[in-house]
CSV table of C-alpha atoms in Angstrom, one decimal:
chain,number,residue,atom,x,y,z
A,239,UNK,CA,129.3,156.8,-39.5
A,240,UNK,CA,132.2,156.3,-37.1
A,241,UNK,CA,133.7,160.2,-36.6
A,242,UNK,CA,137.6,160.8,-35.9
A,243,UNK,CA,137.3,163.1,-32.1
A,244,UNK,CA,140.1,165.9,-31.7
A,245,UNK,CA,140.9,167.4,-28.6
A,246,UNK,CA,140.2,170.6,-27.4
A,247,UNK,CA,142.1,173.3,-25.4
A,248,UNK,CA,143.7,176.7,-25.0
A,249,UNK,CA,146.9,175.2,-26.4
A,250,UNK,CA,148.6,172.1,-28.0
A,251,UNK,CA,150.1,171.2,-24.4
A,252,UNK,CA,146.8,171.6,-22.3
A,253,UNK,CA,144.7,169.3,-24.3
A,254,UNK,CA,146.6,166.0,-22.8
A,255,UNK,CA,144.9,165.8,-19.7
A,256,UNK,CA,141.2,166.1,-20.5
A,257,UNK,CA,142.1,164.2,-23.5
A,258,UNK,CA,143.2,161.3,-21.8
A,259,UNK,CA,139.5,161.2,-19.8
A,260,UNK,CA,137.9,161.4,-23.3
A,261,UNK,CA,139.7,158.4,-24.3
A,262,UNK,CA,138.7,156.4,-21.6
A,263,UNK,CA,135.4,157.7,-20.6
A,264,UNK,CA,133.7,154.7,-21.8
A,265,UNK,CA,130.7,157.0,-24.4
A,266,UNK,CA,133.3,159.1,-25.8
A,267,UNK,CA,136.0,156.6,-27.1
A,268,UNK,CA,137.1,157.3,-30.6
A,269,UNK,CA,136.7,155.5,-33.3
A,270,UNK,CA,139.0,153.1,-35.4
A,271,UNK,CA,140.5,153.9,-39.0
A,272,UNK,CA,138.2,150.9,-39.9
A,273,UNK,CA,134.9,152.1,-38.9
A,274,UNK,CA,135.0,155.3,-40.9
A,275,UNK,CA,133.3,155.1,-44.1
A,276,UNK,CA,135.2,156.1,-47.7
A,277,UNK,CA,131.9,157.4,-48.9
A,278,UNK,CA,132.2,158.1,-53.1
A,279,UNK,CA,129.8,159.4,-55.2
A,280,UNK,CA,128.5,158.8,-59.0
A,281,UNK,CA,128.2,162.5,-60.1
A,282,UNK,CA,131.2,163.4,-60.9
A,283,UNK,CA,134.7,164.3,-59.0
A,284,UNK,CA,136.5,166.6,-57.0
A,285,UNK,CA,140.0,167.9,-57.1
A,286,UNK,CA,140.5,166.5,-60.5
A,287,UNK,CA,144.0,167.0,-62.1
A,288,UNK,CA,143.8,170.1,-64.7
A,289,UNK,CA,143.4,168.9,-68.3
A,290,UNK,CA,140.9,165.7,-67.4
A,291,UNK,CA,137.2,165.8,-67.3
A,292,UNK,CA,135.5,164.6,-64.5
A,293,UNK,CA,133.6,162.1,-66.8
A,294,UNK,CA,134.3,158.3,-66.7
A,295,UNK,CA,136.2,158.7,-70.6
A,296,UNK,CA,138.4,161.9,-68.5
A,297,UNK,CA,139.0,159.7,-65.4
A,298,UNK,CA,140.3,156.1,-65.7
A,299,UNK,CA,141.5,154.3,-63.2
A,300,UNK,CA,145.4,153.2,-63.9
A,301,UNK,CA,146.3,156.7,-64.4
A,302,UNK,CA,145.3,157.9,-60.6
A,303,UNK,CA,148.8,158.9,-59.4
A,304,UNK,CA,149.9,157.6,-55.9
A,305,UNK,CA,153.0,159.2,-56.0
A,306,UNK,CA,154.4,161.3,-52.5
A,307,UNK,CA,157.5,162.5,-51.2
A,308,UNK,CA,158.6,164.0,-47.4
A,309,UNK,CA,161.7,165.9,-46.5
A,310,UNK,CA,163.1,169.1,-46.5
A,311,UNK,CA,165.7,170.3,-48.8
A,312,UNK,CA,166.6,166.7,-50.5
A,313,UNK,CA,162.9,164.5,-50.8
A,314,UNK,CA,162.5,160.8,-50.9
A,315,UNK,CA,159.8,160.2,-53.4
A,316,UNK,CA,157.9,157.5,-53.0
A,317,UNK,CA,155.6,155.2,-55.5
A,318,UNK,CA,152.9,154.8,-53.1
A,319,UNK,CA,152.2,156.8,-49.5
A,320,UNK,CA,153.5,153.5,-47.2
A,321,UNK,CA,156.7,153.1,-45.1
A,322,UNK,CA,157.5,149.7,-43.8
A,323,UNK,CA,157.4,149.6,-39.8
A,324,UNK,CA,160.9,148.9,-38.7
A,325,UNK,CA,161.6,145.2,-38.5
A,326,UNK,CA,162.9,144.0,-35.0
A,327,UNK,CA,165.2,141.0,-33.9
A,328,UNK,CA,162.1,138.6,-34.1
A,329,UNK,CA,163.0,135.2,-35.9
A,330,UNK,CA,160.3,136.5,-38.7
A,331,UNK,CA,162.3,139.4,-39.8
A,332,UNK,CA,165.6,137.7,-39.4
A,333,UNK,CA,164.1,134.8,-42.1
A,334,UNK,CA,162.1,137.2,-44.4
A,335,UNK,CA,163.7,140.1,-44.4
A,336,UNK,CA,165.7,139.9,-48.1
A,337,UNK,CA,162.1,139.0,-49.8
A,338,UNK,CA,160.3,142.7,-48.1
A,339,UNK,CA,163.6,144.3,-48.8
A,340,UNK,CA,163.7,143.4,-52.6
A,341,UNK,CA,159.7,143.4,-52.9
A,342,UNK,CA,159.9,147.4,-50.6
A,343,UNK,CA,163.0,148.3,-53.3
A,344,UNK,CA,160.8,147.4,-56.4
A,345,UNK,CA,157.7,148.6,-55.6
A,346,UNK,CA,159.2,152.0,-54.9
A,347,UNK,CA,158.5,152.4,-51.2
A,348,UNK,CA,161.0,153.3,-47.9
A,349,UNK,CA,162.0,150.1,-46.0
A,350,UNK,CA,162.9,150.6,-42.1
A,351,UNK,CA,165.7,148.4,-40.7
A,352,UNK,CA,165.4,148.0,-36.9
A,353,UNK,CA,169.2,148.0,-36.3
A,354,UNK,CA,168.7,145.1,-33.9
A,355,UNK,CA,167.6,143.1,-36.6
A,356,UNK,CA,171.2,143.2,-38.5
A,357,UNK,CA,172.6,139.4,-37.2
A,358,UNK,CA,175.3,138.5,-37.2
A,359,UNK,CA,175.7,141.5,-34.8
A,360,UNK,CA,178.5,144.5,-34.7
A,361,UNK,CA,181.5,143.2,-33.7
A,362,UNK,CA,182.6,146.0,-31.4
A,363,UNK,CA,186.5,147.1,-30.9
A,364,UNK,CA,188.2,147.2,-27.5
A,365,UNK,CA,186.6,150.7,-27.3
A,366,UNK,CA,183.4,149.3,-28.1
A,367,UNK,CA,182.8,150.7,-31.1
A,368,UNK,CA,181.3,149.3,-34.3
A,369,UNK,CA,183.9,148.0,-36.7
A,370,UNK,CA,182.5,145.1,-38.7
A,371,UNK,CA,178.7,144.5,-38.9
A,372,UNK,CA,177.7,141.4,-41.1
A,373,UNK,CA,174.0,142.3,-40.4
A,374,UNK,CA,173.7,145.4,-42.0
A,375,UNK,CA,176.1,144.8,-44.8
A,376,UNK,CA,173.5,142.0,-45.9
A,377,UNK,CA,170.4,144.5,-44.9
A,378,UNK,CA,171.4,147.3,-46.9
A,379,UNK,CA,172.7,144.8,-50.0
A,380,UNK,CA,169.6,143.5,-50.3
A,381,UNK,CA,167.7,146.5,-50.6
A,382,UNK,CA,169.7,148.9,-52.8
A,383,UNK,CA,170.4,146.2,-55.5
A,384,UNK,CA,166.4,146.3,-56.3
A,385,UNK,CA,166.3,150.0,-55.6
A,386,UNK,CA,165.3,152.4,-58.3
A,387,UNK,CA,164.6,156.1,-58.2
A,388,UNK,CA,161.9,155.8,-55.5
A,389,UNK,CA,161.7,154.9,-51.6
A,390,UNK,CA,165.2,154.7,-49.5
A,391,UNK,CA,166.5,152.2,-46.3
A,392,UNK,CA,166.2,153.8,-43.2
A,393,UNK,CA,168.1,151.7,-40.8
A,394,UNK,CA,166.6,152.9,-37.3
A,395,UNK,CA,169.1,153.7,-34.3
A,396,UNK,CA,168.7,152.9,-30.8
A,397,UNK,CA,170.1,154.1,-27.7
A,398,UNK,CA,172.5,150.5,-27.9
A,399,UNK,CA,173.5,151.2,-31.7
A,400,UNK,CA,174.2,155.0,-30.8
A,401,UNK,CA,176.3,153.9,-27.9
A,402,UNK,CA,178.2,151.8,-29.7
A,403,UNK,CA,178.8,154.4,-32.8
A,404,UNK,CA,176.3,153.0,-35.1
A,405,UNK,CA,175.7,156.1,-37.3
A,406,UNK,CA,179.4,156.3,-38.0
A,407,UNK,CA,179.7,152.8,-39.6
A,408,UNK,CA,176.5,153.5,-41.8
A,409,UNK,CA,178.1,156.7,-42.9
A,410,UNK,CA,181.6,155.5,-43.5
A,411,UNK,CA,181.1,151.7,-44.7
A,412,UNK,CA,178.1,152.4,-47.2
A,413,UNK,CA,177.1,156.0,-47.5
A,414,UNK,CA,173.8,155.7,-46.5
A,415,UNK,CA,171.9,159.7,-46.8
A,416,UNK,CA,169.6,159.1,-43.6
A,417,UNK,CA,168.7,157.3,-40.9
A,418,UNK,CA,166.1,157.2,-38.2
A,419,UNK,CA,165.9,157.5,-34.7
A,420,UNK,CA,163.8,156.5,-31.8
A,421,UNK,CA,162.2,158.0,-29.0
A,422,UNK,CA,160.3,155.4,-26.3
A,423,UNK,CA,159.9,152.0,-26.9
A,424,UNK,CA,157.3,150.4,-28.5
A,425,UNK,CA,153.6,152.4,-28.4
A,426,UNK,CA,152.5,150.9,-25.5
A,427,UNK,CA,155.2,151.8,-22.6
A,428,UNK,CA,157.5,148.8,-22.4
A,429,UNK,CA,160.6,147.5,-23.3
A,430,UNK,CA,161.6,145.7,-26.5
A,431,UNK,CA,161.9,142.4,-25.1
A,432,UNK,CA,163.0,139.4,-27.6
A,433,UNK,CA,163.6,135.6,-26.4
A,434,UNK,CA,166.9,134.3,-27.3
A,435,UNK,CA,167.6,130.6,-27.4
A,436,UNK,CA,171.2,130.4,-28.0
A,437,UNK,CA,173.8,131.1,-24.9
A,438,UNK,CA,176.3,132.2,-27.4
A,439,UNK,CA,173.7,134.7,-28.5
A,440,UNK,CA,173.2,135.9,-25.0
A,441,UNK,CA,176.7,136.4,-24.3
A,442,UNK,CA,177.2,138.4,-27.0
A,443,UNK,CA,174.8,140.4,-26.3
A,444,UNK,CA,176.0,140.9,-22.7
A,445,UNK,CA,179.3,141.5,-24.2
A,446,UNK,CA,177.5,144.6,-26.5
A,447,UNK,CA,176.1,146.1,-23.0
A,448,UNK,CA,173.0,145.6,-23.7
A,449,UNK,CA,170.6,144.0,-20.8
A,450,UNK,CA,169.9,140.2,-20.5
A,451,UNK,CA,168.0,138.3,-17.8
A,452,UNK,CA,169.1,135.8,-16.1
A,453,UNK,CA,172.9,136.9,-16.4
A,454,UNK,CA,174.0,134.5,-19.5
A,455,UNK,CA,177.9,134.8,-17.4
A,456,UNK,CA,176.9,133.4,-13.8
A,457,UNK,CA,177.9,129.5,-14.1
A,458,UNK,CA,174.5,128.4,-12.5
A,459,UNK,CA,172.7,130.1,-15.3
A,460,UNK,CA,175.1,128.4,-18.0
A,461,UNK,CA,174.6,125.0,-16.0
A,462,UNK,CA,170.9,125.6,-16.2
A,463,UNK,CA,170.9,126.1,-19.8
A,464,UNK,CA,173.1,123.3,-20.5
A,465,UNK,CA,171.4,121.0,-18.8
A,466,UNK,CA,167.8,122.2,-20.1
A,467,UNK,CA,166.1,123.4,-17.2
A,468,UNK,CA,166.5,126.7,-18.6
A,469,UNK,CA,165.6,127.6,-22.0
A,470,UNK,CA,166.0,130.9,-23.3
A,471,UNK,CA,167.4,134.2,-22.0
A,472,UNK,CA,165.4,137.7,-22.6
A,473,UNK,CA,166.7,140.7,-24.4
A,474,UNK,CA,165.3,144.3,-23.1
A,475,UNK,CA,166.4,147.1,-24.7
A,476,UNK,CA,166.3,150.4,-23.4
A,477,UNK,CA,164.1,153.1,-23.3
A,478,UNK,CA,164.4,156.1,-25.3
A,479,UNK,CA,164.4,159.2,-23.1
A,480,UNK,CA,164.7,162.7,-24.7
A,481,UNK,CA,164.9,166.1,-23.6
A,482,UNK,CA,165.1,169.3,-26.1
A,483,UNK,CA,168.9,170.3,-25.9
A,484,UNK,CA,170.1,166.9,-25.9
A,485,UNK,CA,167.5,166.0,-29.4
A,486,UNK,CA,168.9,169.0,-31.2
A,487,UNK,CA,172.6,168.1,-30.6
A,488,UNK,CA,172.5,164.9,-31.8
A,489,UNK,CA,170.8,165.6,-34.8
A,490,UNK,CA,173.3,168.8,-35.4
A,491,UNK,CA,176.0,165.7,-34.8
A,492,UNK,CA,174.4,163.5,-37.4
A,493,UNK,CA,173.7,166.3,-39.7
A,494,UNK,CA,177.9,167.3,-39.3
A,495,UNK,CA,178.6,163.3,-39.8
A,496,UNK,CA,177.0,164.4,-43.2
A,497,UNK,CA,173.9,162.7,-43.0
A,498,UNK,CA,171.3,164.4,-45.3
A,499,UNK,CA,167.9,163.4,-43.8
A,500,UNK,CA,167.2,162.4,-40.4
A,501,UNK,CA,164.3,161.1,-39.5
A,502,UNK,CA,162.3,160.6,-36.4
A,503,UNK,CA,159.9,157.2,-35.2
A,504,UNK,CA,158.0,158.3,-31.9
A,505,UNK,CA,156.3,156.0,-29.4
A,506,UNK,CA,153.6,159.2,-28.0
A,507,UNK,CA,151.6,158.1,-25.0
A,508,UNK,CA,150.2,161.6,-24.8
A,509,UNK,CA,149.1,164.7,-26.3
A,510,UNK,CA,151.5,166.8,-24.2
A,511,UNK,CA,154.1,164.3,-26.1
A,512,UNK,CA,153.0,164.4,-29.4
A,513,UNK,CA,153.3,168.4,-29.0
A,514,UNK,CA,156.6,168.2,-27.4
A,515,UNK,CA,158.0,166.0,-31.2
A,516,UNK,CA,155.7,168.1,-33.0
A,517,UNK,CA,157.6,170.9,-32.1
A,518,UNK,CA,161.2,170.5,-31.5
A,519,UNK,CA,160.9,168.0,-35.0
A,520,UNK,CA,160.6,171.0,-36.4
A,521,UNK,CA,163.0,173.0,-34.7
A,522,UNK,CA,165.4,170.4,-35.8
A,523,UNK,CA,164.6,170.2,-39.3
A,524,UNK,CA,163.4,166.3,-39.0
A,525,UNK,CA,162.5,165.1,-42.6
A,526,UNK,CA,159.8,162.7,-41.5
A,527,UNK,CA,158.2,162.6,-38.4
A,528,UNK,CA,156.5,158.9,-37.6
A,529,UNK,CA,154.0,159.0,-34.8
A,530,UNK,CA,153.2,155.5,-33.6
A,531,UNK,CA,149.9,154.6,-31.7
A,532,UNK,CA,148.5,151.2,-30.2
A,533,UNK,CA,147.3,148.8,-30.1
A,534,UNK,CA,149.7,148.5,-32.8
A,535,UNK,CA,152.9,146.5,-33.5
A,536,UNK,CA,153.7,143.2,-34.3
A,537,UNK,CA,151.6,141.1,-32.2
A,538,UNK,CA,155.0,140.4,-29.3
A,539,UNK,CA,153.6,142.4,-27.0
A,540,UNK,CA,151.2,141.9,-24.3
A,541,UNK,CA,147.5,142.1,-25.7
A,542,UNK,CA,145.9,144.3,-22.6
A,543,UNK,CA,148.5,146.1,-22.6
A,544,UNK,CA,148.3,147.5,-25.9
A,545,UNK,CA,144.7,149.5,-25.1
A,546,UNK,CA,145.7,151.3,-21.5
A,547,UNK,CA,149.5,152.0,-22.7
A,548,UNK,CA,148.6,155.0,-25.1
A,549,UNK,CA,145.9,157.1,-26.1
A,550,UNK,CA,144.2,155.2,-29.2
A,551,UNK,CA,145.9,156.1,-32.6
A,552,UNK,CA,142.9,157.7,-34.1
A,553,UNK,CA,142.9,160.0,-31.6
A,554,UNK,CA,146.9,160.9,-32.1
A,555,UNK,CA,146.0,160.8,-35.5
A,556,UNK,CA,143.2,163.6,-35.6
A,557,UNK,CA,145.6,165.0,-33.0
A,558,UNK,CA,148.6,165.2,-34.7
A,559,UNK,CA,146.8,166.7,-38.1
A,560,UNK,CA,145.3,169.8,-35.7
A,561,UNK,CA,148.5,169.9,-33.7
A,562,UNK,CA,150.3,170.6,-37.5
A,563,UNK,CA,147.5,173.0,-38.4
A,564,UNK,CA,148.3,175.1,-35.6
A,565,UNK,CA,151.9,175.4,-36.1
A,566,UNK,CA,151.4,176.0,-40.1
A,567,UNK,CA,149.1,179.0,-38.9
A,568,UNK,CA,151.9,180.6,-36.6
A,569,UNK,CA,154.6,180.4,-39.2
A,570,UNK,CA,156.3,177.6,-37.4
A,571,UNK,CA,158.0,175.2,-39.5
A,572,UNK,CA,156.1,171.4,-39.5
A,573,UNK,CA,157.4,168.4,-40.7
A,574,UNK,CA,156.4,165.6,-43.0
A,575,UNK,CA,154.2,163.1,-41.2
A,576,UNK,CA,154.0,159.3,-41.2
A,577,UNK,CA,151.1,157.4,-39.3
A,578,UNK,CA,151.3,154.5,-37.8
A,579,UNK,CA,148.9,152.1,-35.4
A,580,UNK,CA,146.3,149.2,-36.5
A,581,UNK,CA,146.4,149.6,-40.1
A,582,UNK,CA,146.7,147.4,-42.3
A,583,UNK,CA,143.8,147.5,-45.4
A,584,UNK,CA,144.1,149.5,-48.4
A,585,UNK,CA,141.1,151.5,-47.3
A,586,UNK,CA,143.2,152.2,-43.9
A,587,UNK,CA,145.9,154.1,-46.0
A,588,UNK,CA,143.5,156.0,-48.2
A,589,UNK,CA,141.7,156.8,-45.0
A,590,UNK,CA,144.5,158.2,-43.1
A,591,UNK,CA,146.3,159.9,-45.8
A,592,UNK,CA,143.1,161.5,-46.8
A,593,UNK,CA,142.5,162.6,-43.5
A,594,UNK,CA,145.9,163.8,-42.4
A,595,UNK,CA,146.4,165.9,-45.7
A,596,UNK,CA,148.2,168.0,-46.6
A,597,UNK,CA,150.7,167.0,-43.5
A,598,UNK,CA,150.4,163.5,-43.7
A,599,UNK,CA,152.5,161.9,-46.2
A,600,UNK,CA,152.7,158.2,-45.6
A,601,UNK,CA,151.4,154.7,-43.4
A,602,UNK,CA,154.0,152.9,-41.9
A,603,UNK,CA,152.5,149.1,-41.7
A,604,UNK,CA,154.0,146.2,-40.2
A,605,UNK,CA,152.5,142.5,-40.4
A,606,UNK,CA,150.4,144.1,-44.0
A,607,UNK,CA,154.0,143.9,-45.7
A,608,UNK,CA,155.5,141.2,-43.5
A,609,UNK,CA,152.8,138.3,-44.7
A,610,UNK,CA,152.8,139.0,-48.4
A,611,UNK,CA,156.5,138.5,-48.1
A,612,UNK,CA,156.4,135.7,-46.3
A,613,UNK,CA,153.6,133.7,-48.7
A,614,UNK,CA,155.7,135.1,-51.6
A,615,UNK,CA,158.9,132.9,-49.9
A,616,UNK,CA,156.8,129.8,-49.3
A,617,UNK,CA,155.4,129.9,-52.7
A,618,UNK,CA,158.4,130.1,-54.4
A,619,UNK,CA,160.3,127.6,-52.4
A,620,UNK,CA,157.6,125.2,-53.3
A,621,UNK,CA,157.9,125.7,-57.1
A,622,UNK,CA,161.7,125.7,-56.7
A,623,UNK,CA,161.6,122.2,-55.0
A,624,UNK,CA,158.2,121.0,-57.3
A,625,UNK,CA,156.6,120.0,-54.3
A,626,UNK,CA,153.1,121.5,-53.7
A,627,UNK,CA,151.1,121.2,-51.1
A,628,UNK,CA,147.9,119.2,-51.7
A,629,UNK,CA,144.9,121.5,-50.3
A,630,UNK,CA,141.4,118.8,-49.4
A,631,UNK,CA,138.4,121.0,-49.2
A,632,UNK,CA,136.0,119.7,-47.5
């Protein structure tokens, strides 16, 4: 059976080094959350709830609770341990994103909203500032109208949204209790790139400061475009470098704003890293840590680069688990966790939660949410139009 390896050393920060040659060493990599075994057993149960049998009449099935929650002094509960990965500005989350936002609201678990998503984009003041964002208004719409008294929206802030004050419009124009933010980009060490094939789109977001290749405002570029010998611009958002003191200000800023959770998605490419958020996350009070590994994401990104960018996620993940044992042990405070990387199965999240307990709260998954969302949209534009699709078999 596939085993999950955990690093060794005299302290969090020196196991990144040797763990890094374990990783790639060829004999010793780890293994994935799909090649370890759930192995059950027939003769009874353990950990059974107090007032049922461990019997087949004193353990049914439906009644099995699910149920989590994360945070500090005000907990999100949630119906099921599972976070939705934050959508980005691809064309997928721009067309499905009011189907996972009603389907994450009624099933009772936290949605994240890449702010980069929200199109039509902030419409900035001469300051620069966020004063109308049609985006979000029809993000956070869709989601709370379905929401009940489980899950939340965490709409996720980059170093472009902070800039351009997006924590204060969430705040002012619809109350939101928390948001997320970001440190790194992506797990594998490169910049969120997105294609854009609209020059309008490209000059906007030029106009927003944010980095676009070729320049959309040179007139050869516009001639190129025009005349179809160039066909899209790329997007490239910035990376999200942290140090302590600058980490705990802004979150004492957010938390004065009157935000009451703040949560925290990071890309770790080492253990040294993943010690680092461990640490000053709970320093700071950070409701729910998310550590990402690769390969992981939404399938954008360059597939060898995925592999040699970070350490594999079963290795943050056993990581991450001993890292929080540690700091529980010293009296140091340790925040909620949430796991993400190449999961996907239900067996994935039983594996990982089960693994990671009693630290581990949740799975953040990606393209698992996005595709049921996306076949529940086709569907049901086919039975609203009466036109099915004939399927041949062969």
């Amino acid at each position: 059976m596939g085993r999950l390896q955990r690093p060794h050393g005299a302290d969090m920060t020196q196991a990144g080094d040797r763990s890094r040659e374990v990783a790639r060493g060829g004999e010793s990599r780890p293994a994935r959350c799909s090649q370890l075994i759930n192995r059950g057993t027939a003769r009874g149960g353990e950990g059974v709830s107090a007032g049922l049998a461990a019997s087949g009449d004193g353990c049914p099935v439906p009644p099995t609770g699910t149920e989590t929650s994360y945070g500090w002094d005000r907990q999100v509960k949630l119906a099921m341990p599972v976070i939705s990965e934050a959508l980005g500005p691809m064309e997928t989350g721009q067309e499905d994103w009011e189907p996972l936002a009603v389907a994450a609201a009624l099933a009772g678990v936290t949605l994240v909203c890449g702010a980069e998503l929200c199109r039509p984009g902030p419409q900035p003041d001469a300051r620069g500032k966020i004063v109308h964002w049609p985006g979000i208004d029809r993000a956070v719409r869709a989601y709370n109208t379905h929401q009940g008294d489980y899950g939340e929206l965490l709409v996720q802030v980059s170093i472009d949204d902070a800039r351009r004050g997006a924590a204060e419009y969430l705040i002012e124009k619809h109350g939101l209790e928390s948001l997320e933010l970001r440190w790194g980009r992506g797990a594998n060490r490169i910049g969120g790139e997105a294609a854009i094939a609209s020059l309008d789109r490209a000059l906007e977001l030029n106009r927003c400061g944010q980095t676009v290749t070729p320049n959309p405002t040179a007139d050869a570029v516009q001639a190129a475009f025009r005349r179809g010998a160039l066909k899209q611009f790329g997007r490239h958002g910035r990376l999200g470098l942290i140090d302590e003191e600058g980490f705990l200000a802004e979150c004492d800023r957010l938390r004065g704003l009157g935000f009451q959770r703040i949560a925290l998605k990071a890309e770790i490419y080492e253990l040294r890293e993943l010690a680092l958020a461990m640490t000053w996350a709970g320093q700071a009070r950070i409701d729910l840590l998310s550590i990402g590994g690769g390969p992981a994401g939404s399938g954008t990104r360059p597939a060898r680069i995925a592999p040699a960018g970070s350490l594999p996620a079963s290795r943050l993940h056993a990581a991450a688990v001993e890292f929080a044992g540690r700091l529980a042990a010293e009296g140091r405070p340790v925040p909620d966790l949430a796991l993400a990387g190449p999961l996907s199965a239900e067996g994935d999240i039983f594996k990982t939660v089960a693994l990671g307990a009693p630290y581990v709260k949740a799975v953040r998954l990606c393209p698992a949410m996005i595709r049921p969302a996306i076949a529940g949209k086709t569907v049901g534009r086919w039975a609203g139009q009466g036109d099915w699709p004939r399927i041949r078999f062969a």
